[in-house]
CSV table of C-alpha atoms in Angstrom, one decimal:
chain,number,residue,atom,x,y,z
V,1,UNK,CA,-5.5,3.8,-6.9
V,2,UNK,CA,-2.8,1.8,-8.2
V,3,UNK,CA,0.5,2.6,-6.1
V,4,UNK,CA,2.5,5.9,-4.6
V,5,UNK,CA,2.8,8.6,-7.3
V,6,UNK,CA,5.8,11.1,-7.3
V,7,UNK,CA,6.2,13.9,-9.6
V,8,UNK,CA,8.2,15.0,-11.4
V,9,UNK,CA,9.9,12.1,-12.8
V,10,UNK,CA,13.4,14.0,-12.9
V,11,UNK,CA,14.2,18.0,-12.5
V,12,UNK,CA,17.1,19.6,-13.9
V,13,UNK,CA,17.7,23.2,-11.7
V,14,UNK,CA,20.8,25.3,-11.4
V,15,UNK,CA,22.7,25.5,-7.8
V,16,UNK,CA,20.7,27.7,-5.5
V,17,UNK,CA,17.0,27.5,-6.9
V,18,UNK,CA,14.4,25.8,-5.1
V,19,UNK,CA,13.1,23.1,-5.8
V,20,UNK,CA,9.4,21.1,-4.9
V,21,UNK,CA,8.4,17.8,-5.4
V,22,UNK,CA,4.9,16.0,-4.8
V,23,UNK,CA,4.5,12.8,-3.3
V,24,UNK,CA,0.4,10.8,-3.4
V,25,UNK,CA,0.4,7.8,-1.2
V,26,UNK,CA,-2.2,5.1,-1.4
V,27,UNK,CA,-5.0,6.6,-0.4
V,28,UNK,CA,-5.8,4.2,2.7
V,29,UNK,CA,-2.3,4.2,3.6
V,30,UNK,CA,-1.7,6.5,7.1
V,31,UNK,CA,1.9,6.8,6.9
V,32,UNK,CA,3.7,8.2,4.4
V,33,UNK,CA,8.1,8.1,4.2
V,34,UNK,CA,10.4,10.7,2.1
V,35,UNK,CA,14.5,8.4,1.8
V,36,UNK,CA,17.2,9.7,-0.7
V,37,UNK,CA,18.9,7.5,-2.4
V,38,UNK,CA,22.4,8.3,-4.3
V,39,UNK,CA,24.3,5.8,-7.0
V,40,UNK,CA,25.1,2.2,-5.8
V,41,UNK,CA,23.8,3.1,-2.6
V,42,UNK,CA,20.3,2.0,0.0
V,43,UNK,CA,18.1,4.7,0.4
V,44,UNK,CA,18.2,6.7,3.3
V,45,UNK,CA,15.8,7.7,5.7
V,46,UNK,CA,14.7,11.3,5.8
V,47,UNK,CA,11.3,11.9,7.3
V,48,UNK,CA,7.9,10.5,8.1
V,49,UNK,CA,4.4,11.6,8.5
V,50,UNK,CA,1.5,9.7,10.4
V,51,UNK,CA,-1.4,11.2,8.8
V,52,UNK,CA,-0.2,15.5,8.9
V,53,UNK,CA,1.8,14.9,11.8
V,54,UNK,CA,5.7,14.8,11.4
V,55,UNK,CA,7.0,11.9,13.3
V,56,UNK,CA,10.7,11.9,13.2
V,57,UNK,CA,12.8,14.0,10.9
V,58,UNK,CA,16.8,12.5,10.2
V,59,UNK,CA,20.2,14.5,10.7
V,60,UNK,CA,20.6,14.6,7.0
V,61,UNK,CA,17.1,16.5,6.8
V,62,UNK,CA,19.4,19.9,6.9
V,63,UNK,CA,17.5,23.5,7.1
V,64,UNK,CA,17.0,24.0,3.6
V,65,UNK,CA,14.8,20.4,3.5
V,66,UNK,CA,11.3,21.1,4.3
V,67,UNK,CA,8.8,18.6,4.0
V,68,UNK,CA,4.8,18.7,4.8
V,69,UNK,CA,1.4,16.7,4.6
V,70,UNK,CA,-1.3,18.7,4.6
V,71,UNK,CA,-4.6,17.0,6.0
V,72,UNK,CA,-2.8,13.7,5.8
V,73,UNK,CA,-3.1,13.3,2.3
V,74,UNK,CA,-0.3,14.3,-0.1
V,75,UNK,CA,2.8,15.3,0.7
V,76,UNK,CA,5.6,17.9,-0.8
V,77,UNK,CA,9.3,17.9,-0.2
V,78,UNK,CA,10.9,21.2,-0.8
V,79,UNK,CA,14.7,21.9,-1.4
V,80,UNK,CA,15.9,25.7,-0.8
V,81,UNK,CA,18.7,26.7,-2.0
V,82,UNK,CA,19.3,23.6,-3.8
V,83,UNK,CA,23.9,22.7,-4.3
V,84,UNK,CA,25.2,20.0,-6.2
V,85,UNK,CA,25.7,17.4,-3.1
V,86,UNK,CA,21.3,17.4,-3.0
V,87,UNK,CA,21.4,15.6,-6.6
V,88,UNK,CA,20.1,12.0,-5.8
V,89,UNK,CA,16.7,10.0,-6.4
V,90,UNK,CA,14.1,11.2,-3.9
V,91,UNK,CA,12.0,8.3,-2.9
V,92,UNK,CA,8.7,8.3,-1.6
V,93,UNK,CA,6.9,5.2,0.3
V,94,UNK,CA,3.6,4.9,1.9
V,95,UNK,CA,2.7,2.1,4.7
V,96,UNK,CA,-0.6,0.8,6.5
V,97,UNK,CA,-1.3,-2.4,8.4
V,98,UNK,CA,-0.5,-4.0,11.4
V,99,UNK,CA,2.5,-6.4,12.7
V,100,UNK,CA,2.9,-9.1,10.2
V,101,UNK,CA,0.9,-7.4,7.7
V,102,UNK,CA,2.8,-4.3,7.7
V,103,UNK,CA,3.8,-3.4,4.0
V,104,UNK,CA,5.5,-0.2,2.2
V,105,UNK,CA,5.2,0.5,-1.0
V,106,UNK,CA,7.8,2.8,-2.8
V,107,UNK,CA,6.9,5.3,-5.9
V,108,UNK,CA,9.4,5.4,-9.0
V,109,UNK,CA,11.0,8.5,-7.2
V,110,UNK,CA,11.7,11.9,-8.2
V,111,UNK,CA,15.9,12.7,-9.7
V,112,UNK,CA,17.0,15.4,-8.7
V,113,UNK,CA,20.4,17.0,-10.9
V,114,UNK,CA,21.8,20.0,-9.5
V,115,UNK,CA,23.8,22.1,-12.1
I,1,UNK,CA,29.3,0.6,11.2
I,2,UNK,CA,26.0,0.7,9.2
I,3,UNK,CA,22.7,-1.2,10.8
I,4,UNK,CA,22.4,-3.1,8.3
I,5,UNK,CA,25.2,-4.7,5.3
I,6,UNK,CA,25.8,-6.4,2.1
I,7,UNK,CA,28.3,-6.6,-0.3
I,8,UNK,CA,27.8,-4.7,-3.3
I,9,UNK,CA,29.0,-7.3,-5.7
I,10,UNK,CA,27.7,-7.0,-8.4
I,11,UNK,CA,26.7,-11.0,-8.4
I,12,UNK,CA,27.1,-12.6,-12.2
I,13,UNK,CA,25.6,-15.5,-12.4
I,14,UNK,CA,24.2,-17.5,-15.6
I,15,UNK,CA,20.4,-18.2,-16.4
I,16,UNK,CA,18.9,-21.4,-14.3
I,17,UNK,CA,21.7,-21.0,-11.5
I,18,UNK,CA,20.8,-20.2,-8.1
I,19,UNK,CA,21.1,-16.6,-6.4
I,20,UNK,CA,21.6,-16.4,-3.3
I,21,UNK,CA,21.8,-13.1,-1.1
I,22,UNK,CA,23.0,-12.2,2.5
I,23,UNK,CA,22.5,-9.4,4.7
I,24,UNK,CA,23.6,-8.7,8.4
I,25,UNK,CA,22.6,-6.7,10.8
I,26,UNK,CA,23.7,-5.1,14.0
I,27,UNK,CA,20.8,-3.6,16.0
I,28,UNK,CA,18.9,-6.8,17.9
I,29,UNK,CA,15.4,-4.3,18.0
I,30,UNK,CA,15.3,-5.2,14.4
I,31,UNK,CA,12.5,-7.7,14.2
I,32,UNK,CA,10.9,-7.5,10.7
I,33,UNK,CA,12.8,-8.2,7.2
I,34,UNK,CA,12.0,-7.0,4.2
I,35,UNK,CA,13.7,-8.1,0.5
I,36,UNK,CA,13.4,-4.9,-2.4
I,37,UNK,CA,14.2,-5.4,-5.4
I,38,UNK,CA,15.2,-2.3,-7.6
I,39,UNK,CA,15.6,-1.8,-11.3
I,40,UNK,CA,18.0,1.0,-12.3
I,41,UNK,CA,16.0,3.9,-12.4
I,42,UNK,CA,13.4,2.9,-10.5
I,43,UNK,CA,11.9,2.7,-7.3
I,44,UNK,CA,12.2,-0.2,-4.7
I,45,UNK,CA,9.9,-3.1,-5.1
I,46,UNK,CA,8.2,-5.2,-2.0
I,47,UNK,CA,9.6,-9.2,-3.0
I,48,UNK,CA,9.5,-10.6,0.5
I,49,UNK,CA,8.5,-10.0,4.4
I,50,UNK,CA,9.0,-12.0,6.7
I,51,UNK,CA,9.1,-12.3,10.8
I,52,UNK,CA,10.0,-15.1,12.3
I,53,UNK,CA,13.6,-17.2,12.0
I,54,UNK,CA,13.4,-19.8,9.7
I,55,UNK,CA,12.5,-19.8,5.9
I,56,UNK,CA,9.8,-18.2,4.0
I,57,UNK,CA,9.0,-19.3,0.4
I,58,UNK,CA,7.3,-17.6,-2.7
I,59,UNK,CA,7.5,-18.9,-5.8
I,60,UNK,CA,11.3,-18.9,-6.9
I,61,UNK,CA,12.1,-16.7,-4.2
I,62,UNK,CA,12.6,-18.2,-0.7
I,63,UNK,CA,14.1,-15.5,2.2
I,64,UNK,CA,15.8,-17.1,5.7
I,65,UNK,CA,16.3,-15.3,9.2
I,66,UNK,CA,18.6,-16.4,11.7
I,67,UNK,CA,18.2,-14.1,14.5
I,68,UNK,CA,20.9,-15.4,16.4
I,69,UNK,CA,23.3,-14.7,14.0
I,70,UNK,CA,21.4,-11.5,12.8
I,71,UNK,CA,21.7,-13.0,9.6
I,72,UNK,CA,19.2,-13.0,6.0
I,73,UNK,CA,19.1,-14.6,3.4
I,74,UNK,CA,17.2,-14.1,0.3
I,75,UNK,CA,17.8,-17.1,-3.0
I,76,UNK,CA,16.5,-16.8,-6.2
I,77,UNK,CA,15.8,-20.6,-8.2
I,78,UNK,CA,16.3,-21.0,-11.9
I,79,UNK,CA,17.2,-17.3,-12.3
I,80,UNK,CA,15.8,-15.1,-15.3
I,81,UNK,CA,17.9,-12.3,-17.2
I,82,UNK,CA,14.7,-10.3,-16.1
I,83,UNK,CA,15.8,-11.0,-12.5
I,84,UNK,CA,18.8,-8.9,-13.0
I,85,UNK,CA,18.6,-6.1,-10.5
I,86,UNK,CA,19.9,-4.3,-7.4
I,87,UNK,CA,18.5,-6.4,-4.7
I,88,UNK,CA,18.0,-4.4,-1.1
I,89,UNK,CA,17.2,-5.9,2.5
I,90,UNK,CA,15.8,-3.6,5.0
I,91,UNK,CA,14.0,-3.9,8.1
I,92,UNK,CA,12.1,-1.7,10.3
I,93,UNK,CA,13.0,-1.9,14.3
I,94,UNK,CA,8.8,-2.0,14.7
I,95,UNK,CA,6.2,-2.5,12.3
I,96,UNK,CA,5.5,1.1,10.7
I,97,UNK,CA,8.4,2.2,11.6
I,98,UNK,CA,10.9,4.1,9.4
I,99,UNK,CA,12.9,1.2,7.0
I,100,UNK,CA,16.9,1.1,8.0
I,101,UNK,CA,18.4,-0.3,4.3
I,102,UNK,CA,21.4,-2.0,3.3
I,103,UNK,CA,23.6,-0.8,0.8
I,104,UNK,CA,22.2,-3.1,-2.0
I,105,UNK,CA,23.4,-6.1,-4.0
I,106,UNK,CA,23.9,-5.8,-7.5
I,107,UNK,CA,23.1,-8.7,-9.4
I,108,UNK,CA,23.9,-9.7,-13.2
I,109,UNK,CA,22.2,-12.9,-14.7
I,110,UNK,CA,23.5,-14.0,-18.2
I,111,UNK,CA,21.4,-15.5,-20.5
């Protein structure tokens, strides 16, 4: 198990489709983080899972954002309805330890272009 | 105001200089401090993490904390063209805890 894995790499889909992406953590890791990122920006927080359970989901998270983690493994991020403002990298991080020795490490990210 | 700033630059430097990065931050909860750095394309990547005020070195990299002054720092010695990057600071307000990012600082150096 080398690192967080995200797929696709990029997805090219026309204004209104749906859209999935997958997200495999390291497999020890217990916590698992879903952040958006648009150009010359940070990334931005959008949900996060302890095991299957959804922790805290962020304003920006709007209806049509779905995310889940079934069994506490991998996790999916759906889009419905997908508009042109939802094209941005999609970043996925996963996180175990304790105080000091807290660390997340990020996947390469899915981009997303809405057409 | 965001949590957590940085100017943008982008930072041009030459090859050998030293880089050096700032951050601030508003929310005094923040306790942990984390240094990214992120090639274009790609996702963020863990440099530094550190705790307490005062300095932490690794290798060329060596990342300060003032606490009082909700201030971080992060230099880079005898920079590479292969440090060129978007470098991010972030910190969580508890270990675990959902990362709060700054805005990123671009930085250019020339062989």
């Amino acid at each position: 198990d080398t690192g967080v894995s995200q797929n696709p790499r990029h997805k090219i889909t026309k204004r209104g489709q749906n859209v999935t992406f997958r997200c495999d953590p390291i497999s020890e890791h217990n916590r698992l983080y879903w952040y958006r990122q648009t150009l010359g920006q940070g990334p931005e927080f959008l949900t996060y899972f302890q095991n299957e359970a959804q922790l805290e989901k962020s304003r920006l998270l709007s209806d049509r954002f779905s995310a889940e983690r079934p069994k506490g493994s991998f996790s999916t991020l759906e889009i419905q309805r997908t508009e042109q403002g939802d094209s941005a990298m999609y970043l996925c991080a996963s996180s175990f330890g304790q105080g000091e020795n807290y660390g997340y490490t990020f996947g390469s990210g899915t981009r997303l272009t809405v057409v | 105001q965001k949590e957590v700033e940085q100017d943008p630059g982008p930072l041009s430097v030459p090859e050998g200089a030293i880089v050096s990065l700032n951050c601030t931050y508003s929310n005094s909860a923040f306790q942990y401090f984390m240094w990214y750095r992120q090639y274009s394309r790609k996702g963020p990547e863990l440099l530094m993490y550190t705790y307490s005020s005062g300095n932490k070195e690794d290798g060329r990299f060596t990342a300060q904390v003032d606490k009082s002054s909700k201030y971080i720092s992060l230099f880079i010695r005898d920079s590479q063209p292969s440090d060129s990057a978007t470098y991010l600071c972030a910190s969580p307000k508890a270990a675990g805890n959902k990362l709060t990012f700054g805005g990123g600082t671009r930085v250019l150096v020339k062989p």
